mmCIF file of C-alpha atoms in Angstrom:
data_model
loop_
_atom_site.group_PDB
_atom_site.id
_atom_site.type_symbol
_atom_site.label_atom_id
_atom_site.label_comp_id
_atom_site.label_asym_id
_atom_site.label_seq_id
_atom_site.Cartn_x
_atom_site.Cartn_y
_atom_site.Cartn_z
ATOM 1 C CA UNK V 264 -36.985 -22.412 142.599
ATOM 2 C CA UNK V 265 -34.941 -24.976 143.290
ATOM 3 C CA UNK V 266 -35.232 -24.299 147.179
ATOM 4 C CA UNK V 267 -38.687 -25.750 147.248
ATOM 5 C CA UNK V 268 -40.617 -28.302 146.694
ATOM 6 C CA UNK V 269 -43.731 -27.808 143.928
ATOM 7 C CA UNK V 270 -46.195 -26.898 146.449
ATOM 8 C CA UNK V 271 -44.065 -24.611 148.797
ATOM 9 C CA UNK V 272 -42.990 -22.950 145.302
ATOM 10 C CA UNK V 273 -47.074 -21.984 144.718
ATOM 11 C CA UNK V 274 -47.130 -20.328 148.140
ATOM 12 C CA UNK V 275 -44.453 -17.987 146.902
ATOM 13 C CA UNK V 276 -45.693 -17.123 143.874
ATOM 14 C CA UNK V 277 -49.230 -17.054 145.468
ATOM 15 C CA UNK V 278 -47.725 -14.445 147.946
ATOM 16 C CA UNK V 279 -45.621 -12.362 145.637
ATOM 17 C CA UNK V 280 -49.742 -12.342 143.324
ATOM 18 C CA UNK V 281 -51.817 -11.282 146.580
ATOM 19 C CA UNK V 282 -48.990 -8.802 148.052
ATOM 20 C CA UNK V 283 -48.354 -7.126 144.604
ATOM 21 C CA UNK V 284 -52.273 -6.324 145.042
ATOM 22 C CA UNK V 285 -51.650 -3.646 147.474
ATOM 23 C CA UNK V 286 -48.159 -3.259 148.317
ATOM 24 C CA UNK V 287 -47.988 0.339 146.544
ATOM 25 C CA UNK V 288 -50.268 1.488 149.301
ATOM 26 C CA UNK V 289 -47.831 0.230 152.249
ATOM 27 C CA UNK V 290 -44.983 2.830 153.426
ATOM 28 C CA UNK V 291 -43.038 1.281 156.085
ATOM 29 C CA UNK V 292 -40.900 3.699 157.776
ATOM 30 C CA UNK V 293 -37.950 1.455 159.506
ATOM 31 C CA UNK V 294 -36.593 2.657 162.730
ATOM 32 C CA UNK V 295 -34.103 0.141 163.773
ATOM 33 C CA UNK V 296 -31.230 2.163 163.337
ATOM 34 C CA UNK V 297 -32.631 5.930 163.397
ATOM 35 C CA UNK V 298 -35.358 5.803 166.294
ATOM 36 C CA UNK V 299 -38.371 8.412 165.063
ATOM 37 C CA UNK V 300 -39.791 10.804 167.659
ATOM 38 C CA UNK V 301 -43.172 10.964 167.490
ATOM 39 C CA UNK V 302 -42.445 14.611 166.340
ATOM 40 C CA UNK V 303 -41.212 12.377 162.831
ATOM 41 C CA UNK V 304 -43.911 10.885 162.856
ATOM 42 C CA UNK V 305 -46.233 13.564 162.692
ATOM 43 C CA UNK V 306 -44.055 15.511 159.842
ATOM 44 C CA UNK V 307 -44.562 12.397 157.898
ATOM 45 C CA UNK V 308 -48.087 11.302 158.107
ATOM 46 C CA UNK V 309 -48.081 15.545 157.041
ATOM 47 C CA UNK V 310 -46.120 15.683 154.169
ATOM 48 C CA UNK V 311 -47.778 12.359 152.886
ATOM 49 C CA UNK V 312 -51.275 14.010 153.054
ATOM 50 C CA UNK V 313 -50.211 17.501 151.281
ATOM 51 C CA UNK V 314 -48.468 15.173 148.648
ATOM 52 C CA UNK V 315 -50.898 12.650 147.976
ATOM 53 C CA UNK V 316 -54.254 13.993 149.471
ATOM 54 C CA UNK V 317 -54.840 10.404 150.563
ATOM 55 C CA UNK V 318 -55.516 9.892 154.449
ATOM 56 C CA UNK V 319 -53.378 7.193 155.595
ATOM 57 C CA UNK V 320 -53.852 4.108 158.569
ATOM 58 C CA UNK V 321 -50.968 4.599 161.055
ATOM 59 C CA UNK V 322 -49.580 1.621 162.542
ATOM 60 C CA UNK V 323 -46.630 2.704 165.219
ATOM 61 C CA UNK V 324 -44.760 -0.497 165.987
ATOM 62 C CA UNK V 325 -44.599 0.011 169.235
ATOM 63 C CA UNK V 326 -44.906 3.201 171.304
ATOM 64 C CA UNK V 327 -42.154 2.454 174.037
ATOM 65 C CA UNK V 328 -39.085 2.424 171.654
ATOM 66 C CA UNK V 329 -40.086 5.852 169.829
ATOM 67 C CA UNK V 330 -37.048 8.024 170.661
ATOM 68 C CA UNK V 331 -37.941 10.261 173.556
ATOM 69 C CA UNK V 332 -38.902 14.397 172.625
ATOM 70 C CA UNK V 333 -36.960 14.835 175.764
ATOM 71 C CA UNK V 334 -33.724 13.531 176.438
ATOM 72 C CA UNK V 335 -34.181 14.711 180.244
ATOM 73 C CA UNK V 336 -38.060 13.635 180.481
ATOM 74 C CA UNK V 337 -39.012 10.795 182.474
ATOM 75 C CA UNK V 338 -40.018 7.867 180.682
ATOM 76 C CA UNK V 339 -44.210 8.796 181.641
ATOM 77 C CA UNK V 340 -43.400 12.300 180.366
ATOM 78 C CA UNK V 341 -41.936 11.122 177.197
ATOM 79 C CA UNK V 342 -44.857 8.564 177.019
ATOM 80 C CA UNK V 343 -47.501 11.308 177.135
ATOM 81 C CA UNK V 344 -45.956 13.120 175.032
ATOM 82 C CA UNK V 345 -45.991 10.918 172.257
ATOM 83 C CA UNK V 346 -49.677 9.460 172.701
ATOM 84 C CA UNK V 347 -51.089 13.667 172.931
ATOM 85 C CA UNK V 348 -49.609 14.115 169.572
ATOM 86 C CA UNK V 349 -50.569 10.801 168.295
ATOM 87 C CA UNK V 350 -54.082 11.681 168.900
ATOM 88 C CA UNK V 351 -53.767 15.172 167.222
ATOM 89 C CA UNK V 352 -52.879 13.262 164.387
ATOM 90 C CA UNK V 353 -55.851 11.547 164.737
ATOM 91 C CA UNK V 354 -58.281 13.972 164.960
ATOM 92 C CA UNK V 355 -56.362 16.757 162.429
ATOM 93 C CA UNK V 356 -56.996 13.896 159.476
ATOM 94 C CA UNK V 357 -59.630 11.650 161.003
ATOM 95 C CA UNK V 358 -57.757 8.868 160.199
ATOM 96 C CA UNK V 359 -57.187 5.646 162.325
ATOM 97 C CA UNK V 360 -53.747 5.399 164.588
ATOM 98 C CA UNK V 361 -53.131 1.870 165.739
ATOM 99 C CA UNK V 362 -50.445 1.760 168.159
ATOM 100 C CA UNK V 363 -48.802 -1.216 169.544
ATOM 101 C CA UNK V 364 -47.857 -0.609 173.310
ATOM 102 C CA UNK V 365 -45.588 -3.365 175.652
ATOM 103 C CA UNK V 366 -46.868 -4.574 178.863
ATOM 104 C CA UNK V 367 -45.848 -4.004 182.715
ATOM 105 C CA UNK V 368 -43.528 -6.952 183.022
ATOM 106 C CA UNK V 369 -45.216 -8.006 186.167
ATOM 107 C CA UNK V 370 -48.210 -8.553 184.554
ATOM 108 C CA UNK V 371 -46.698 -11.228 182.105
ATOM 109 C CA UNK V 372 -48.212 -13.699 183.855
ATOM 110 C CA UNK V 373 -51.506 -11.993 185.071
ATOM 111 C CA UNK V 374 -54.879 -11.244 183.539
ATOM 112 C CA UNK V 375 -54.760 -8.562 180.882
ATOM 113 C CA UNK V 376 -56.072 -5.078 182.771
ATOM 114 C CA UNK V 377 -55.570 -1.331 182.544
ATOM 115 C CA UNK V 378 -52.826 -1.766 184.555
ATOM 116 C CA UNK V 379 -51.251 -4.068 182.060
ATOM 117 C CA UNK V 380 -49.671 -0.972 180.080
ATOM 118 C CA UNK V 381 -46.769 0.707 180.524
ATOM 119 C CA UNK V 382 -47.354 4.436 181.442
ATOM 120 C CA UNK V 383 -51.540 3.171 181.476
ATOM 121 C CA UNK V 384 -52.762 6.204 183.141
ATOM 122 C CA UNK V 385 -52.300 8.344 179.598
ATOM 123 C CA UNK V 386 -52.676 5.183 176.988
ATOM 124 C CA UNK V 387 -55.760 4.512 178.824
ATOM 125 C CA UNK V 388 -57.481 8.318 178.635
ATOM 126 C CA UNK V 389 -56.497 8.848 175.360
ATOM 127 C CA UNK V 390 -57.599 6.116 173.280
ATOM 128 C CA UNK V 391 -60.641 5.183 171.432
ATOM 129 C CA UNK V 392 -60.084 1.283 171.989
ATOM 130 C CA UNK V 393 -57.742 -0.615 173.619
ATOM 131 C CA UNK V 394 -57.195 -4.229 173.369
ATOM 132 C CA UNK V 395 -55.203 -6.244 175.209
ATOM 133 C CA UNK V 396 -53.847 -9.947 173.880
ATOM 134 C CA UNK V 397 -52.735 -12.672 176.510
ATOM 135 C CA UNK V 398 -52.019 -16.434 176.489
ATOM 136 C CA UNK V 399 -56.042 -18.368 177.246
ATOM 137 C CA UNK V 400 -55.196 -19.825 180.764
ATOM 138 C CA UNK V 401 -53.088 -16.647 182.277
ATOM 139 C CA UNK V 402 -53.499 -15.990 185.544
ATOM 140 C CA UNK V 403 -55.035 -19.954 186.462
ATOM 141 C CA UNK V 404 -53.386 -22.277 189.115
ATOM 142 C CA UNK V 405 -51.036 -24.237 187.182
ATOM 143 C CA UNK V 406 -50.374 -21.902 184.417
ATOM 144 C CA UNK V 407 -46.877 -22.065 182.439
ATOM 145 C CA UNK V 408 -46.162 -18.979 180.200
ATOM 146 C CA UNK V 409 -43.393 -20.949 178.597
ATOM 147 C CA UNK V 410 -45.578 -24.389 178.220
ATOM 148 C CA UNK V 411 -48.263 -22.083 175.963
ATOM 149 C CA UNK V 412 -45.561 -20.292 173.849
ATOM 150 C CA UNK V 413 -44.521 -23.808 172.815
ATOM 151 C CA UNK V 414 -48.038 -25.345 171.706
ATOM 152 C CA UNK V 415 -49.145 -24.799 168.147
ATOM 153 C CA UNK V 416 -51.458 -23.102 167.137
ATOM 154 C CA UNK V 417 -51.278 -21.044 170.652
ATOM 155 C CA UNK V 418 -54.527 -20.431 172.142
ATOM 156 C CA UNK V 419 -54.500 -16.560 172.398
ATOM 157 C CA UNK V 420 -57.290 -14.754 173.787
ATOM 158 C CA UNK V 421 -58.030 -10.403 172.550
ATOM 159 C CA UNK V 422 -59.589 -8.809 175.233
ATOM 160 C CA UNK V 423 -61.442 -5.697 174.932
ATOM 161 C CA UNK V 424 -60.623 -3.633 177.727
ATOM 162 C CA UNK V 425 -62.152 -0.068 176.696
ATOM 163 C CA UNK V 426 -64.111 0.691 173.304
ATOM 164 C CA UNK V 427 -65.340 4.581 173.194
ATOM 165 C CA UNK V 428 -68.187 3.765 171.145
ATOM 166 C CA UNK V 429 -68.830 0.092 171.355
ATOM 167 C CA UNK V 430 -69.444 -2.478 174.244
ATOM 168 C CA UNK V 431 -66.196 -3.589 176.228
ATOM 169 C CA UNK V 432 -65.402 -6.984 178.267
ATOM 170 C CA UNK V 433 -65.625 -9.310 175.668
ATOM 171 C CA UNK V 434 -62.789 -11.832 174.813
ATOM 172 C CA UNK V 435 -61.926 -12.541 171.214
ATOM 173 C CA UNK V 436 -60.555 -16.418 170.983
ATOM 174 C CA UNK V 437 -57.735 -16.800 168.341
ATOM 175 C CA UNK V 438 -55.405 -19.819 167.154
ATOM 176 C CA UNK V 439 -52.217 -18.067 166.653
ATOM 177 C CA UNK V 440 -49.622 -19.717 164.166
ATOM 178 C CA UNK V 441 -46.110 -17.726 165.266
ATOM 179 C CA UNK V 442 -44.418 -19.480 162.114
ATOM 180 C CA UNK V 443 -46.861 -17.630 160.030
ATOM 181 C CA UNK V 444 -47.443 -14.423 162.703
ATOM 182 C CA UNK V 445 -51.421 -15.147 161.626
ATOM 183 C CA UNK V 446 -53.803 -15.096 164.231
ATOM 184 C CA UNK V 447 -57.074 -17.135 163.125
ATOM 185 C CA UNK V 448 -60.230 -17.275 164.939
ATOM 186 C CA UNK V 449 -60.910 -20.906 166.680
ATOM 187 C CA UNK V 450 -63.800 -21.556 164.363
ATOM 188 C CA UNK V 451 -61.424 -21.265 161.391
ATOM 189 C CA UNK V 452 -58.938 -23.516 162.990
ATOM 190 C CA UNK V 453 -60.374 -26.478 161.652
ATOM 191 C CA UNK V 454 -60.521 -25.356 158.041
ATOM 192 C CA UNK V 455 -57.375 -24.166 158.291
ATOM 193 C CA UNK V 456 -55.908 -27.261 159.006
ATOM 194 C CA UNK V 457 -57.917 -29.149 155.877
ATOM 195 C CA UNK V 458 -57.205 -26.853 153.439
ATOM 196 C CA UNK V 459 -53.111 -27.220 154.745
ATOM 197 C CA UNK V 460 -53.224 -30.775 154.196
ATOM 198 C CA UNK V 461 -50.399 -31.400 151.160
ATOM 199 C CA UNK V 462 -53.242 -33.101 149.073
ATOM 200 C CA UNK V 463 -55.461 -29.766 148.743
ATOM 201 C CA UNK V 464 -52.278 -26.916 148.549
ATOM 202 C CA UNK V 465 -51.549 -25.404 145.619
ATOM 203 C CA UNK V 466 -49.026 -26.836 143.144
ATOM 204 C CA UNK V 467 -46.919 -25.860 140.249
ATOM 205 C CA UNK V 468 -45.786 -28.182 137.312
ATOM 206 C CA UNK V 469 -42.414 -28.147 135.984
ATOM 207 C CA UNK V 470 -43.692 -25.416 133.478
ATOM 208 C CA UNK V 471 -44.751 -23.130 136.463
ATOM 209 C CA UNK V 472 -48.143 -23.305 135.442
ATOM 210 C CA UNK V 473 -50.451 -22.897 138.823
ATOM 211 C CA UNK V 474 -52.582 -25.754 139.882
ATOM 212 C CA UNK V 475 -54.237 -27.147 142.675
ATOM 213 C CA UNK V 476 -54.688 -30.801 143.583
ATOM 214 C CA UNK V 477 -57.928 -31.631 141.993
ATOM 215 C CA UNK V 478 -57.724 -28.753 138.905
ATOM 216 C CA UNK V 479 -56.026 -29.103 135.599
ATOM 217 C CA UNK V 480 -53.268 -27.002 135.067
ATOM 218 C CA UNK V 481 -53.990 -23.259 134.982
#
């Protein structure tokens, strides 16, 4: 407690309240030392099914570091592999499988496409929707990749390159605050930024008892 000050103390607690909402529902399988193939993956979103009888949301964060099926494959072999199976999974449970995929490094600085994704040709057949996030400005005379990065929020833009059952081409505009990884959408921007002001946060007395700037302790 002694870390913060009264009102940075209230977002704690306030986050440790809304995250012990749900967090019994969130299984986070970490990779970082034991890369899953997608092979895993599929045992797992299995077993969790049988056990539970609950159909899951699978978020794979992100497709290009899954360890490869086969060690001799090429990388776009490997690839397909792994985005097949994910859409068996898929279709078996008819549940959602969100998969986060890098881009072609040569189109860093270039208008988000098709081509954009690494391995497209399979990504691109295979999924429902694809959406593609860039920097507002990319690809414009005069553009700095590094210049946006540093602003704050970052004007980020979602594009919606293919939607299976939906309209595609439209652009999403989002404020996105990288201290907080949030990404807000540009009419919220402004109320963001009021209810942030120090004289409207949350605040906790030396009790601990939860109050806000214009309540009486709660």
């Amino acid at each position: 407690k002694q870390r913060y000050n009264k009102a940075q103390y209230a977002n704690v607690m306030q986050s440790f309240k809304e995250y012990g909402d749900f967090y019994s529902n969130v299984i986070i399988h970490d990779g970082s030392e034991a890369r899953p193939t997608i092979y895993d993956i599929s045992k797992t979103v299995n077993s969790y099914v049988g056990r539970t009888g609950k159909k899951p949301v699978v978020i794979i964060d992100y497709l290009q570091i899954l360890k490869p099926t086969n060690d001799r494959g090429t990388d776009k072999a490997n690839v397909t592999t792994s985005v097949n199976e994910m859409k068996k999974i898929a279709t078996r449970y008819h549940i959602p499988v969100i998969v986060i995929s890098s881009f072609n490094r040569l189109n860093y600085n270039s208008p988000v496409s098709m081509e954009a994704f690494k391995e497209s040709g399979d990504i691109e057949y295979s999924t429902d929707v694809l959406i593609g996030l860039q920097l507002s400005g990319v690809g414009q005379e005069g553009f700095d990749v590094n210049e946006a990065k540093k602003r704050t929020p970052r004007d980020v833009e979602a594009v919606i390159l293919k939607n299976r059952n939906g309209a595609t081409g439209d652009t999403l505009h989002y404020a996105y605050y990288s201290m907080f990884n949030k990404f807000l959408d540009m009419d919220d921007t402004e109320n963001y930024s009021q209810q942030s002001k120090p004289e409207s946060r949350t605040q906790v007395d030396d009790d601990g008892r939860v109050f806000s700037s214009n309540k009486e302790p709660v």
